[in-house]
CSV table of C-alpha atoms (C1' of nucleotides) in Angstrom, one decimal:
chain,number,residue,atom,x,y,z
A,1,UNK,CA,14.2,-7.5,-24.8
A,2,UNK,CA,13.9,-5.6,-28.1
A,3,UNK,CA,10.2,-5.6,-27.2
A,4,UNK,CA,10.7,-4.0,-23.8
A,5,UNK,CA,13.0,-1.4,-25.3
A,6,UNK,CA,10.3,-0.5,-27.7
A,7,UNK,CA,7.7,-0.3,-25.1
A,8,UNK,CA,9.9,2.0,-23.0
A,9,UNK,CA,10.4,4.2,-26.1
A,10,UNK,CA,6.7,4.3,-26.8
A,11,UNK,CA,6.1,5.6,-23.3
A,12,UNK,CA,8.9,8.2,-23.8
A,13,UNK,CA,11.0,6.6,-21.1
A,14,UNK,CA,14.7,7.0,-21.8
A,15,UNK,CA,16.3,3.6,-22.3
A,16,UNK,CA,19.0,3.0,-19.7
A,17,UNK,CA,20.5,-0.3,-18.8
A,18,UNK,CA,18.9,-0.1,-15.3
A,19,UNK,CA,15.5,0.4,-16.8
A,20,UNK,CA,15.8,-2.5,-19.1
A,21,UNK,CA,16.9,-4.7,-16.3
A,22,UNK,CA,14.0,-3.6,-14.1
A,23,UNK,CA,11.5,-4.1,-17.0
A,24,UNK,CA,13.0,-7.5,-17.7
A,25,UNK,CA,12.7,-8.6,-14.1
A,26,UNK,CA,9.1,-7.5,-13.9
A,27,UNK,CA,8.3,-9.2,-17.1
A,28,UNK,CA,10.0,-12.4,-16.2
A,29,UNK,CA,8.6,-12.7,-12.7
A,30,UNK,CA,5.1,-11.5,-13.6
A,31,UNK,CA,4.4,-9.9,-10.3
A,32,UNK,CA,7.2,-8.6,-8.0
A,33,UNK,CA,7.7,-6.2,-5.2
A,34,UNK,CA,10.5,-3.7,-4.9
A,35,UNK,CA,12.7,-5.8,-2.7
A,36,UNK,CA,12.3,-8.8,-5.0
A,37,UNK,CA,13.3,-6.7,-8.0
A,38,UNK,CA,16.2,-5.3,-6.1
A,39,UNK,CA,17.6,-8.6,-5.0
A,40,UNK,CA,17.2,-10.1,-8.5
A,41,UNK,CA,18.8,-7.2,-10.3
A,42,UNK,CA,21.6,-6.6,-7.9
A,43,UNK,CA,23.2,-9.9,-8.9
A,44,UNK,CA,23.7,-9.0,-12.5
A,45,UNK,CA,23.9,-5.2,-11.8
A,46,UNK,CA,25.7,-4.7,-8.4
A,47,UNK,CA,25.8,-0.9,-8.7
A,48,UNK,CA,22.1,-0.3,-8.9
A,49,UNK,CA,20.7,1.6,-5.9
A,50,UNK,CA,17.3,1.3,-4.2
A,51,UNK,CA,16.8,5.0,-4.8
A,52,UNK,CA,17.1,4.4,-8.5
A,53,UNK,CA,14.7,1.6,-8.3
A,54,UNK,CA,12.1,3.6,-6.5
A,55,UNK,CA,12.5,6.5,-8.9
A,56,UNK,CA,12.0,4.2,-11.9
A,57,UNK,CA,9.1,2.4,-10.4
A,58,UNK,CA,7.5,5.8,-10.0
A,59,UNK,CA,8.3,6.9,-13.5
A,60,UNK,CA,7.0,3.6,-14.9
A,61,UNK,CA,3.8,4.0,-13.0
A,62,UNK,CA,3.3,7.6,-14.2
A,63,UNK,CA,3.8,6.6,-17.8
A,64,UNK,CA,1.5,3.6,-17.4
A,65,UNK,CA,4.2,1.2,-18.3
A,66,UNK,CA,3.5,-0.9,-15.1
A,67,UNK,CA,0.7,-1.0,-12.6
A,68,UNK,CA,0.5,-1.7,-8.9
A,69,UNK,CA,-1.0,-4.8,-7.6
A,70,UNK,CA,-1.6,-4.3,-3.9
A,71,UNK,CA,-1.4,-7.4,-1.8
A,72,UNK,CA,-2.8,-7.5,1.7
A,73,UNK,CA,-0.1,-8.3,4.3
A,74,UNK,CA,2.6,-7.9,1.8
A,75,UNK,CA,4.5,-5.3,-0.1
A,76,UNK,CA,2.8,-3.9,-3.2
A,77,UNK,CA,3.7,-5.8,-6.4
A,78,UNK,CA,4.1,-4.6,-9.9
A,79,UNK,CA,3.3,-6.0,-13.3
A,80,UNK,CA,3.7,-4.8,-16.8
A,81,UNK,CA,0.6,-3.2,-18.3
A,82,UNK,CA,-1.2,-6.0,-20.2
A,83,UNK,CA,-4.4,-7.2,-21.6
A,84,UNK,CA,-7.1,-7.2,-19.0
A,85,UNK,CA,-7.2,-10.1,-16.6
A,86,UNK,CA,-8.2,-10.7,-13.0
A,87,UNK,CA,-6.0,-11.8,-10.1
A,88,UNK,CA,-6.2,-14.5,-7.6
A,89,UNK,CA,-4.2,-13.3,-4.7
A,90,UNK,CA,-3.2,-15.5,-1.7
A,91,UNK,CA,-3.3,-13.4,1.4
A,92,UNK,CA,-1.1,-15.8,3.2
A,93,UNK,CA,1.8,-16.2,0.9
A,94,UNK,CA,1.2,-13.2,-1.3
A,95,UNK,CA,1.4,-15.1,-4.6
A,96,UNK,CA,-0.6,-13.8,-7.5
A,97,UNK,CA,-2.1,-15.8,-10.4
A,98,UNK,CA,-3.6,-14.2,-13.5
A,99,UNK,CA,-7.1,-15.3,-14.4
A,100,UNK,CA,-8.6,-14.6,-17.8
A,101,UNK,CA,-11.9,-13.0,-17.9
A,102,UNK,CA,-14.8,-11.8,-20.1
A,103,UNK,CA,-14.3,-8.0,-20.0
A,104,UNK,CA,-17.7,-7.1,-21.4
A,105,UNK,CA,-19.4,-9.3,-18.8
A,106,UNK,CA,-17.3,-7.9,-16.0
A,107,UNK,CA,-18.1,-4.3,-16.9
A,108,UNK,CA,-21.8,-5.0,-17.4
A,109,UNK,CA,-22.0,-6.1,-13.8
A,110,UNK,CA,-21.7,-2.6,-12.4
A,111,UNK,CA,-24.8,-0.4,-12.2
A,112,UNK,CA,-23.9,2.7,-14.1
A,113,UNK,CA,-27.0,4.5,-13.0
A,114,UNK,CA,-25.7,7.5,-11.2
A,115,UNK,CA,-23.5,9.2,-13.7
A,116,UNK,CA,-20.5,7.0,-12.9
A,117,UNK,CA,-17.5,8.9,-14.2
A,118,UNK,CA,-15.3,7.7,-17.0
A,119,UNK,CA,-12.6,5.3,-15.9
A,120,UNK,CA,-9.3,4.6,-17.5
A,121,UNK,CA,-8.6,1.2,-16.0
A,122,UNK,CA,-10.0,-1.2,-13.5
A,123,UNK,CA,-8.8,-4.0,-11.3
A,124,UNK,CA,-10.5,-7.2,-10.2
A,125,UNK,CA,-9.0,-9.4,-7.6
A,126,UNK,CA,-10.1,-12.5,-5.8
A,127,UNK,CA,-8.5,-13.1,-2.4
A,128,UNK,CA,-8.0,-16.5,-0.9
A,129,UNK,CA,-5.5,-18.9,0.5
A,130,UNK,CA,-3.5,-21.1,-1.8
A,131,UNK,CA,-1.3,-22.5,1.0
A,132,UNK,CA,-1.9,-25.1,3.7
A,133,UNK,CA,-3.4,-23.1,6.6
B,1,UNK,CA,-23.4,3.0,17.8
B,2,UNK,CA,-25.1,0.1,19.5
B,3,UNK,CA,-24.8,-1.5,16.2
B,4,UNK,CA,-21.0,-1.0,16.0
B,5,UNK,CA,-20.5,-2.3,19.5
B,6,UNK,CA,-22.4,-5.5,18.6
B,7,UNK,CA,-20.3,-5.9,15.5
B,8,UNK,CA,-17.1,-5.6,17.5
B,9,UNK,CA,-18.4,-8.2,19.9
B,10,UNK,CA,-19.4,-10.5,17.1
B,11,UNK,CA,-15.8,-10.4,15.9
B,12,UNK,CA,-14.5,-11.0,19.5
B,13,UNK,CA,-12.9,-7.6,19.6
B,14,UNK,CA,-12.9,-6.1,23.1
B,15,UNK,CA,-15.0,-3.0,23.2
B,16,UNK,CA,-12.9,0.0,24.2
B,17,UNK,CA,-13.8,3.6,23.8
B,18,UNK,CA,-10.9,4.0,21.4
B,19,UNK,CA,-12.2,1.2,19.2
B,20,UNK,CA,-15.7,2.6,19.2
B,21,UNK,CA,-14.4,5.9,18.2
B,22,UNK,CA,-12.3,4.4,15.4
B,23,UNK,CA,-15.2,2.3,14.2
B,24,UNK,CA,-17.6,5.3,14.2
B,25,UNK,CA,-15.1,7.4,12.3
B,26,UNK,CA,-14.7,4.8,9.6
B,27,UNK,CA,-18.5,4.2,9.4
B,28,UNK,CA,-19.2,7.9,9.2
B,29,UNK,CA,-16.6,8.7,6.6
B,30,UNK,CA,-17.1,5.6,4.5
B,31,UNK,CA,-13.5,5.5,3.4
B,32,UNK,CA,-10.6,6.9,5.4
B,33,UNK,CA,-6.9,6.5,5.8
B,34,UNK,CA,-5.0,6.3,9.1
B,35,UNK,CA,-4.1,10.0,9.2
B,36,UNK,CA,-7.6,11.1,8.5
B,37,UNK,CA,-8.9,8.8,11.3
B,38,UNK,CA,-6.3,10.2,13.6
B,39,UNK,CA,-7.0,13.8,13.0
B,40,UNK,CA,-10.7,13.3,13.4
B,41,UNK,CA,-10.5,11.3,16.5
B,42,UNK,CA,-7.9,13.3,18.2
B,43,UNK,CA,-10.4,16.2,18.5
B,44,UNK,CA,-12.8,14.3,20.7
B,45,UNK,CA,-10.2,12.0,22.1
B,46,UNK,CA,-6.9,13.9,22.6
B,47,UNK,CA,-5.1,11.1,24.4
B,48,UNK,CA,-5.3,8.6,21.6
B,49,UNK,CA,-2.0,7.6,20.1
B,50,UNK,CA,-1.1,6.7,16.6
B,51,UNK,CA,0.4,3.5,17.8
B,52,UNK,CA,-3.0,2.5,19.2
B,53,UNK,CA,-4.6,3.4,16.0
B,54,UNK,CA,-2.2,1.2,14.0
B,55,UNK,CA,-2.7,-1.7,16.4
B,56,UNK,CA,-6.4,-1.5,16.1
B,57,UNK,CA,-6.5,-1.1,12.4
B,58,UNK,CA,-4.5,-4.3,12.3
B,59,UNK,CA,-6.8,-6.1,14.7
B,60,UNK,CA,-9.8,-4.9,12.8
B,61,UNK,CA,-8.3,-6.3,9.5
B,62,UNK,CA,-7.4,-9.6,11.1
B,63,UNK,CA,-10.9,-10.1,12.4
B,64,UNK,CA,-12.4,-9.0,9.1
B,65,UNK,CA,-14.2,-6.1,10.7
B,66,UNK,CA,-12.8,-3.7,8.1
B,67,UNK,CA,-11.1,-4.1,4.7
B,68,UNK,CA,-8.3,-2.2,3.0
B,69,UNK,CA,-9.0,-0.1,0.0
B,70,UNK,CA,-5.7,0.7,-1.7
B,71,UNK,CA,-5.6,4.0,-3.5
B,72,UNK,CA,-2.9,4.7,-6.1
B,73,UNK,CA,-0.9,7.8,-5.1
B,74,UNK,CA,-2.5,8.0,-1.7
B,75,UNK,CA,-2.5,6.2,1.6
B,76,UNK,CA,-4.6,3.0,1.9
B,77,UNK,CA,-8.1,3.7,3.0
B,78,UNK,CA,-10.3,1.5,5.1
B,79,UNK,CA,-14.0,0.7,5.2
B,80,UNK,CA,-16.3,-1.4,7.3
B,81,UNK,CA,-17.0,-4.8,5.9
B,82,UNK,CA,-20.2,-4.5,3.9
B,83,UNK,CA,-22.4,-5.9,1.3
B,84,UNK,CA,-20.4,-6.3,-1.9
B,85,UNK,CA,-20.0,-3.3,-4.1
B,86,UNK,CA,-17.5,-1.9,-6.5
B,87,UNK,CA,-15.4,1.3,-6.1
B,88,UNK,CA,-14.9,4.2,-8.3
B,89,UNK,CA,-11.5,5.6,-7.3
B,90,UNK,CA,-10.1,8.9,-8.4
B,91,UNK,CA,-6.4,8.6,-8.8
B,92,UNK,CA,-6.0,12.3,-8.6
B,93,UNK,CA,-7.8,13.3,-5.4
B,94,UNK,CA,-8.1,9.8,-3.9
B,95,UNK,CA,-11.8,9.9,-3.3
B,96,UNK,CA,-13.8,6.7,-3.4
B,97,UNK,CA,-17.4,6.2,-4.5
B,98,UNK,CA,-19.3,3.0,-3.9
B,99,UNK,CA,-21.0,1.5,-6.9
B,100,UNK,CA,-23.6,-1.2,-6.6
B,101,UNK,CA,-23.2,-4.3,-8.7
B,102,UNK,CA,-24.6,-7.6,-9.8
B,103,UNK,CA,-22.5,-10.0,-8.0
B,104,UNK,CA,-23.5,-13.1,-9.9
B,105,UNK,CA,-22.7,-11.4,-13.2
B,106,UNK,CA,-19.4,-10.1,-11.9
B,107,UNK,CA,-18.3,-13.5,-10.7
B,108,UNK,CA,-19.4,-15.2,-13.9
B,109,UNK,CA,-17.0,-13.1,-15.8
B,110,UNK,CA,-13.9,-14.9,-14.7
B,111,UNK,CA,-12.9,-18.1,-16.4
B,112,UNK,CA,-12.7,-20.7,-13.7
B,113,UNK,CA,-11.2,-23.3,-16.0
B,114,UNK,CA,-7.9,-24.0,-14.3
B,115,UNK,CA,-8.8,-25.1,-10.8
B,116,UNK,CA,-9.1,-21.5,-9.6
B,117,UNK,CA,-8.8,-21.9,-5.8
B,118,UNK,CA,-11.6,-20.9,-3.4
B,119,UNK,CA,-11.7,-17.3,-2.5
B,120,UNK,CA,-13.1,-15.5,0.5
B,121,UNK,CA,-13.6,-12.1,-0.9
B,122,UNK,CA,-12.9,-10.0,-3.9
B,123,UNK,CA,-12.5,-6.4,-4.9
B,124,UNK,CA,-13.5,-4.6,-8.0
B,125,UNK,CA,-12.3,-1.1,-8.6
B,126,UNK,CA,-12.6,1.3,-11.4
B,127,UNK,CA,-9.9,4.0,-11.6
B,128,UNK,CA,-10.5,7.4,-13.2
B,129,UNK,CA,-10.4,11.1,-12.5
B,130,UNK,CA,-13.3,12.8,-10.9
B,131,UNK,CA,-11.5,16.2,-10.7
B,132,UNK,CA,-10.7,18.9,-13.2
B,133,UNK,CA,-7.3,18.0,-14.7
C,1,DC,C1',-8.0,-12.2,38.0
C,2,DT,C1',-6.4,-13.1,33.4
C,3,DT,C1',-6.1,-11.5,29.1
C,4,DC,C1',-5.8,-7.9,26.3
C,5,DA,C1',-5.7,-2.7,25.1
C,6,DT,C1',-3.5,1.8,25.8
C,7,DG,C1',0.1,5.2,25.2
C,8,DC,C1',4.6,6.6,25.3
C,9,DA,C1',9.2,6.7,23.5
C,10,DA,C1',12.2,4.4,20.7
C,11,DA,C1',13.3,1.4,16.9
C,12,DA,C1',12.7,-0.3,12.5
C,13,DA,C1',11.1,-0.2,7.8
C,14,DA,C1',9.9,2.1,3.7
C,15,DT,C1',10.3,5.9,0.6
C,16,DT,C1',11.9,10.4,-0.9
C,17,DT,C1',15.2,14.0,-1.6
C,18,DG,C1',19.5,16.8,-2.8
C,19,DC,C1',23.3,16.9,-5.3
C,20,DA,C1',27.4,15.9,-8.0
C,21,DT,C1',28.2,13.0,-11.9
C,22,DT,C1',27.1,10.5,-16.0
C,23,DT,C1',24.2,9.1,-19.8
C,24,DT,C1',20.6,9.5,-23.3
C,25,DG,C1',18.4,11.4,-27.3
D,1,DC,C1',24.3,20.1,-25.7
D,2,DA,C1',20.0,20.0,-22.9
D,3,DA,C1',17.3,17.3,-20.3
D,4,DA,C1',17.0,13.5,-17.7
D,5,DA,C1',18.9,9.3,-15.0
D,6,DT,C1',22.2,7.4,-11.7
D,7,DG,C1',23.9,6.5,-7.0
D,8,DC,C1',25.2,8.0,-2.8
D,9,DA,C1',24.2,9.7,1.8
D,10,DA,C1',20.9,11.9,4.4
D,11,DA,C1',16.3,13.1,5.5
D,12,DT,C1',11.6,12.1,5.9
D,13,DT,C1',7.6,9.4,6.4
D,14,DT,C1',5.3,5.4,7.8
D,15,DT,C1',4.7,1.5,10.7
D,16,DT,C1',6.0,-1.6,14.4
D,17,DT,C1',7.8,-2.8,19.0
D,18,DG,C1',8.7,-3.0,24.1
D,19,DC,C1',7.1,-2.1,28.2
D,20,DA,C1',4.6,-0.2,32.3
D,21,DT,C1',0.0,0.8,33.4
D,22,DG,C1',-4.9,0.4,33.1
D,23,DA,C1',-9.3,-1.5,31.5
D,24,DA,C1',-12.5,-5.3,29.7
D,25,DG,C1',-14.7,-9.8,30.0
DNA sequence: CTTCATGCAAAAAATTTGCATTTTG
DNA sequence: CAAAATGCAAATTTTTTGCATGAAG
């Protein structure tokens, strides 16, 4: 928690109880969507509003404190900005697993021929089905 | 166009004029969101409704005729299912460029240690800024 | 001729906004 | 203090649904 507060400060995000609660929820869950965050937080923090949640998610995204993880057939999930990794995403149940990777190898797989612009980040996701079917 | 009609049939999607128009629009534009498709198609096809567009996009997705390309800060775009490639996505203007890649190399970059499930497809996107700023 | 697509209007879901009040740095 | 965050209600945007009609295989 001290850690999260410091991360918020590093990103010049004012530290409010709501923000700490949101950050903790995302950290604890790993990958969560807005509604999941809301229903978790509202238990310990009954006054929080969805509007506040949306506003903070947007601030967090702008300040690169979190990133979006879009999930087909499900609401977009969010995770804290972390060391690079890939995702295994189940398109049936929407669950996400982190997969470690060799970043150099990954990046060497793209053909940088045609003046590929500079990029700030990347995402690599594998889609499958981890459920019955 | 004959090509698109055959693709639709292959995927057991009934061939309607609306579907052909949507498929052509996606093919021509490469990467487009719903509103872009609508405003392009409505010119040559004034009776088409947004509801039909949404329904067809969903059918196309289910039948793996198209795939989603989520774009931060913008509406999700769609492209025809194609040979594998990466995307360079501008988070400012939302434009997408296809990048060719070495698929074997890409896939060899993930650590498949822990019984990583089978996957059906993947996506690899680089995010940057192709505009001024 | 049966199954599915279309298009309309309406409903539902998701997200954003304005504003008065409080909190943070 | 000044600047920014909160929470409410309301507005807006995005997407889905029901249903009568028409088209596709």
